[in-house]
Amino acid sequence: MPDIFKMDDATYRIENEFVRFFLVVGNEKAALIDSGFNCADAKSIADSLTDKPVILINTHGDGDHTSGTGSFDEIYMTEEDFYGCGVAERFPEVKLCKIGDGEEFDLGGRTLRIITIPGHTDGSVAILDVENRRLFSGDSVQNGDIFMFGEKRNPEQFEASLNKLIAIRSEYDSIVASHSEPVLAADYAEKVLESWLEVRNSGKEYPVIDMHGSKVHSCKGAHCGFFLAI
Ligand SMILES: [Zn+2]
């Protein structure tokens, strides 16, 4: 059973080994943001925390964010990642409900807005908890190591997506990340961008490490790291 912490009366963070996912509860509905790693029973965890009906919204399709998909009948996520990250193959019985930029979910007095931020994956999204002024950033803004190697990553789009989050900074007071430290200051997208530019432009030879069978450069910037293709 993962460790569960209350972020406020209606928001939970569910710590699941090296990743976390979230339950946000409105007056009528609740949404699980991601479903963790090796956590096939994610829906029963959510149901143990709220009596409201729970929908599942995914920040992106990587395996450590989607393990509990099969405990739901349908999943809200981008078409790009449903097919591009193998979610459709792993969970053929689950129905895709496509989401796109600007789409809003009304949970009853609580709105979640989708912001597409391709780069880490083609179909990554951030989720703005509008009234609570929190931005759930998935993997794309965090103070750990951001995976940017492999064919589904797009460095140019990643940079544009960080700028997109920076442009709406007046709409959130904190950033909530899926890995490493859970709650970051609202200026952390700027910090990730600063580290990204530092790493990309440094001309340094970063150390090579093995990451799940791939050799990658481990590039540490001042505010976060990146695993980049060799
Ligand atoms: Zn992840």
GROMACS .gro file of C-alpha atoms and ligand atoms in nm:
model
  231
    1MET     CA    1   0.000   0.000   0.000
    2PRO     CA    2   0.147   0.337  -0.095
    3ASP     CA    3   0.186   0.614   0.164
    4ILE     CA    4  -0.091   0.869   0.134
    5PHE     CA    5  -0.063   1.233   0.242
    6LYS     CA    6  -0.327   1.504   0.251
    7MET     CA    7  -0.223   1.821   0.068
    8ASP     CA    8  -0.547   1.987   0.185
    9ASP     CA    9  -0.897   1.866   0.279
   10ALA     CA   10  -0.974   1.755  -0.076
   11THR     CA   11  -0.635   1.674  -0.230
   12TYR     CA   12  -0.421   1.368  -0.167
   13ARG     CA   13  -0.078   1.274  -0.287
   14ILE     CA   14  -0.019   0.905  -0.311
   15GLU     CA   15   0.351   0.818  -0.279
   16ASN     CA   16   0.420   0.511  -0.487
   17GLU     CA   17   0.789   0.409  -0.471
   18PHE     CA   18   0.980   0.659  -0.690
   19VAL     CA   19   0.670   0.824  -0.836
   20ARG     CA   20   0.350   0.977  -0.701
   21PHE     CA   21  -0.004   1.030  -0.818
   22PHE     CA   22  -0.286   1.245  -0.689
   23LEU     CA   23  -0.652   1.241  -0.599
   24VAL     CA   24  -0.836   1.572  -0.630
   25VAL     CA   25  -1.190   1.582  -0.499
   26GLY     CA   26  -1.465   1.825  -0.600
   27ASN     CA   27  -1.822   1.856  -0.468
   28GLU     CA   28  -1.959   1.610  -0.722
   29LYS     CA   29  -1.670   1.414  -0.869
   30ALA     CA   30  -1.309   1.330  -0.803
   31ALA     CA   31  -1.019   1.284  -1.042
   32LEU     CA   32  -0.719   1.062  -1.005
   33ILE     CA   33  -0.422   1.226  -1.175
   34ASP     CA   34  -0.214   0.930  -1.298
   35SER     CA   35  -0.221   0.581  -1.152
   36GLY     CA   36   0.133   0.502  -1.049
   37PHE     CA   37   0.383   0.221  -1.083
   38ASN     CA   38   0.292  -0.140  -1.005
   39CYS     CA   39  -0.033  -0.012  -0.864
   40ALA     CA   40  -0.298  -0.213  -1.046
   41ASP     CA   41  -0.554  -0.134  -0.774
   42ALA     CA   42  -0.527   0.245  -0.809
   43LYS     CA   43  -0.906   0.281  -0.832
   44SER     CA   44  -0.965   0.105  -0.500
   45ILE     CA   45  -0.711   0.336  -0.336
   46ALA     CA   46  -0.904   0.633  -0.475
   47ASP     CA   47  -1.238   0.484  -0.367
   48SER     CA   48  -1.105   0.438  -0.013
   49LEU     CA   49  -1.042   0.815   0.007
   50THR     CA   50  -1.368   0.950  -0.137
   51ASP     CA   51  -1.728   0.847  -0.187
   52LYS     CA   52  -1.751   1.059  -0.507
   53PRO     CA   53  -1.728   0.892  -0.848
   54VAL     CA   54  -1.366   0.895  -0.964
   55ILE     CA   55  -1.237   0.958  -1.316
   56LEU     CA   56  -0.879   0.894  -1.427
   57ILE     CA   57  -0.682   1.167  -1.607
   58ASN     CA   58  -0.326   1.097  -1.716
   59THR     CA   59  -0.043   1.348  -1.740
   60HIS     CA   60   0.131   1.121  -1.993
   61GLY     CA   61   0.167   0.762  -2.100
   62ASP     CA   62   0.492   0.641  -1.939
   63GLY     CA   63   0.459   0.310  -1.754
   64ASP     CA   64   0.524   0.458  -1.409
   65HIS     CA   65   0.217   0.682  -1.447
   66THR     CA   66  -0.030   0.438  -1.597
   67SER     CA   67  -0.009   0.109  -1.404
   68GLY     CA   68  -0.362   0.132  -1.260
   69THR     CA   69  -0.530   0.213  -1.592
   70GLY     CA   70  -0.689  -0.131  -1.603
   71SER     CA   71  -0.883  -0.063  -1.281
   72PHE     CA   72  -1.095   0.194  -1.474
   73ASP     CA   73  -1.334   0.142  -1.765
   74GLU     CA   74  -1.218   0.458  -1.938
   75ILE     CA   75  -0.922   0.692  -1.926
   76TYR     CA   76  -0.887   1.062  -2.008
   77MET     CA   77  -0.557   1.124  -2.180
   78THR     CA   78  -0.413   1.245  -2.508
   79GLU     CA   79  -0.448   1.026  -2.812
   80GLU     CA   80  -0.075   1.076  -2.881
   81ASP     CA   81   0.032   0.904  -2.559
   82PHE     CA   82  -0.250   0.648  -2.548
   83TYR     CA   83  -0.112   0.502  -2.870
   84GLY     CA   84   0.246   0.638  -2.867
   85CYS     CA   85   0.339   0.509  -2.520
   86GLY     CA   86   0.181   0.166  -2.549
   87VAL     CA   87  -0.112   0.231  -2.313
   88ALA     CA   88  -0.358   0.100  -2.575
   89GLU     CA   89  -0.162  -0.226  -2.605
   90ARG     CA   90  -0.118  -0.275  -2.232
   91PHE     CA   91  -0.485  -0.205  -2.154
   92PRO     CA   92  -0.686  -0.305  -2.462
   93GLU     CA   93  -1.011  -0.319  -2.265
   94VAL     CA   94  -0.995   0.044  -2.148
   95LYS     CA   95  -1.176   0.309  -2.351
   96LEU     CA   96  -0.985   0.625  -2.446
   97CYS     CA   97  -1.157   0.958  -2.381
   98LYS     CA   98  -0.935   1.201  -2.570
   99ILE     CA   99  -0.828   1.526  -2.407
  100GLY     CA  100  -0.687   1.838  -2.566
  101ASP     CA  101  -0.544   2.178  -2.483
  102GLY     CA  102  -0.771   2.404  -2.280
  103GLU     CA  103  -1.025   2.134  -2.202
  104GLU     CA  104  -1.180   2.172  -1.857
  105PHE     CA  105  -1.320   1.919  -1.612
  106ASP     CA  106  -1.582   2.048  -1.371
  107LEU     CA  107  -1.561   1.837  -1.055
  108GLY     CA  108  -1.820   2.056  -0.876
  109GLY     CA  109  -1.672   2.380  -0.743
  110ARG     CA  110  -1.335   2.267  -0.865
  111THR     CA  111  -1.207   2.298  -1.220
  112LEU     CA  112  -0.917   2.112  -1.378
  113ARG     CA  113  -0.778   2.257  -1.702
  114ILE     CA  114  -0.561   2.062  -1.943
  115ILE     CA  115  -0.250   2.232  -2.079
  116THR     CA  116  -0.070   2.036  -2.347
  117ILE     CA  117   0.307   2.038  -2.298
  118PRO     CA  118   0.463   1.804  -2.556
  119GLY     CA  119   0.834   1.729  -2.531
  120HIS     CA  120   0.894   1.476  -2.254
  121THR     CA  121   0.638   1.273  -2.451
  122ASP     CA  122   0.434   1.384  -2.754
  123GLY     CA  123   0.115   1.382  -2.552
  124SER     CA  124   0.228   1.514  -2.211
  125VAL     CA  125  -0.008   1.751  -2.033
  126ALA     CA  126   0.004   1.965  -1.722
  127ILE     CA  127  -0.317   1.996  -1.522
  128LEU     CA  128  -0.412   2.330  -1.367
  129ASP     CA  129  -0.621   2.301  -1.050
  130VAL     CA  130  -0.780   2.636  -1.130
  131GLU     CA  131  -0.940   2.751  -0.803
  132ASN     CA  132  -0.659   2.607  -0.591
  133ARG     CA  133  -0.394   2.768  -0.814
  134ARG     CA  134  -0.181   2.456  -0.834
  135LEU     CA  135  -0.015   2.318  -1.145
  136PHE     CA  136   0.032   1.941  -1.167
  137SER     CA  137   0.331   1.912  -1.399
  138GLY     CA  138   0.380   1.539  -1.453
  139ASP     CA  139   0.747   1.474  -1.531
  140SER     CA  140   0.812   1.791  -1.727
  141VAL     CA  141   0.878   2.024  -1.433
  142GLN     CA  142   1.055   1.868  -1.134
  143ASN     CA  143   1.383   1.895  -0.944
  144GLY     CA  144   1.499   1.540  -1.021
  145ASP     CA  145   1.617   1.395  -1.353
  146ILE     CA  146   1.391   1.444  -1.655
  147PHE     CA  147   1.403   1.163  -1.912
  148MET     CA  148   1.474   1.319  -2.251
  149PHE     CA  149   1.627   1.027  -2.442
  150GLY     CA  150   1.453   0.786  -2.677
  151GLU     CA  151   1.241   0.842  -2.981
  152LYS     CA  152   0.930   0.977  -2.811
  153ARG     CA  153   1.113   1.281  -2.669
  154ASN     CA  154   1.122   1.612  -2.852
  155PRO     CA  155   1.373   1.870  -2.720
  156GLU     CA  156   1.242   2.165  -2.925
  157GLN     CA  157   0.885   2.105  -2.816
  158PHE     CA  158   0.999   2.060  -2.456
  159GLU     CA  159   1.150   2.408  -2.453
  160ALA     CA  160   0.837   2.560  -2.610
  161SER     CA  161   0.622   2.383  -2.351
  162LEU     CA  162   0.823   2.523  -2.062
  163ASN     CA  163   0.772   2.869  -2.210
  164LYS     CA  164   0.400   2.798  -2.236
  165LEU     CA  165   0.387   2.720  -1.861
  166ILE     CA  166   0.595   3.027  -1.779
  167ALA     CA  167   0.351   3.242  -1.979
  168ILE     CA  168   0.061   3.143  -1.750
  169ARG     CA  169   0.251   3.169  -1.425
  170SER     CA  170   0.004   3.424  -1.287
  171GLU     CA  171  -0.253   3.140  -1.272
  172TYR     CA  172  -0.072   2.918  -1.021
  173ASP     CA  173   0.109   2.959  -0.688
  174SER     CA  174   0.289   2.625  -0.681
  175ILE     CA  175   0.392   2.339  -0.904
  176VAL     CA  176   0.324   1.982  -0.797
  177ALA     CA  177   0.560   1.726  -0.952
  178SER     CA  178   0.536   1.351  -1.001
  179HIS     CA  179   0.897   1.277  -0.898
  180SER     CA  180   1.151   1.411  -0.645
  181GLU     CA  181   1.025   1.698  -0.430
  182PRO     CA  182   0.644   1.712  -0.445
  183VAL     CA  183   0.576   2.085  -0.416
  184LEU     CA  184   0.788   2.341  -0.596
  185ALA     CA  185   0.770   2.719  -0.617
  186ALA     CA  186   0.570   2.869  -0.903
  187ASP     CA  187   0.889   2.984  -1.077
  188TYR     CA  188   1.019   2.629  -1.118
  189ALA     CA  189   0.932   2.607  -1.489
  190GLU     CA  190   1.174   2.899  -1.535
  191LYS     CA  191   1.433   2.710  -1.331
  192VAL     CA  192   1.394   2.395  -1.540
  193LEU     CA  193   1.423   2.604  -1.856
  194GLU     CA  194   1.736   2.773  -1.719
  195SER     CA  195   1.891   2.432  -1.644
  196TRP     CA  196   1.785   2.299  -1.984
  197LEU     CA  197   1.957   2.586  -2.164
  198GLU     CA  198   2.261   2.551  -1.937
  199VAL     CA  199   2.295   2.179  -2.021
  200ARG     CA  200   2.221   2.217  -2.392
  201ASN     CA  201   2.463   2.504  -2.441
  202SER     CA  202   2.743   2.408  -2.205
  203GLY     CA  203   2.950   2.203  -2.452
  204LYS     CA  204   3.046   1.986  -2.151
  205GLU     CA  205   3.101   1.610  -2.175
  206TYR     CA  206   2.851   1.476  -1.923
  207PRO     CA  207   2.901   1.130  -1.769
  208VAL     CA  208   2.746   0.830  -1.943
  209ILE     CA  209   2.528   0.603  -1.729
  210ASP     CA  210   2.305   0.304  -1.791
  211MET     CA  211   1.934   0.382  -1.762
  212HIS     CA  212   1.700   0.082  -1.802
  213GLY     CA  213   1.935  -0.070  -2.061
  214SER     CA  214   2.005   0.253  -2.252
  215LYS     CA  215   2.332   0.441  -2.230
  216VAL     CA  216   2.252   0.807  -2.166
  217HIS     CA  217   2.427   1.126  -2.070
  218SER     CA  218   2.343   1.228  -1.715
  219CYS     CA  219   2.338   1.608  -1.735
  220LYS     CA  220   2.305   1.791  -1.406
  221GLY     CA  221   2.193   2.151  -1.422
  222ALA     CA  222   2.166   2.389  -1.127
  223HIS     CA  223   1.796   2.312  -1.063
  224CYS     CA  224   1.733   1.967  -1.214
  225GLY     CA  225   1.896   1.700  -1.427
  226PHE     CA  226   1.828   1.556  -1.771
  227PHE     CA  227   1.900   1.217  -1.918
  228LEU     CA  228   1.989   1.286  -2.280
  229ALA     CA  229   2.070   1.057  -2.572
  230ILE     CA  230   2.440   1.005  -2.638
  231ZN      ZN  231   0.761   0.956  -1.458
   0.00000   0.00000   0.00000
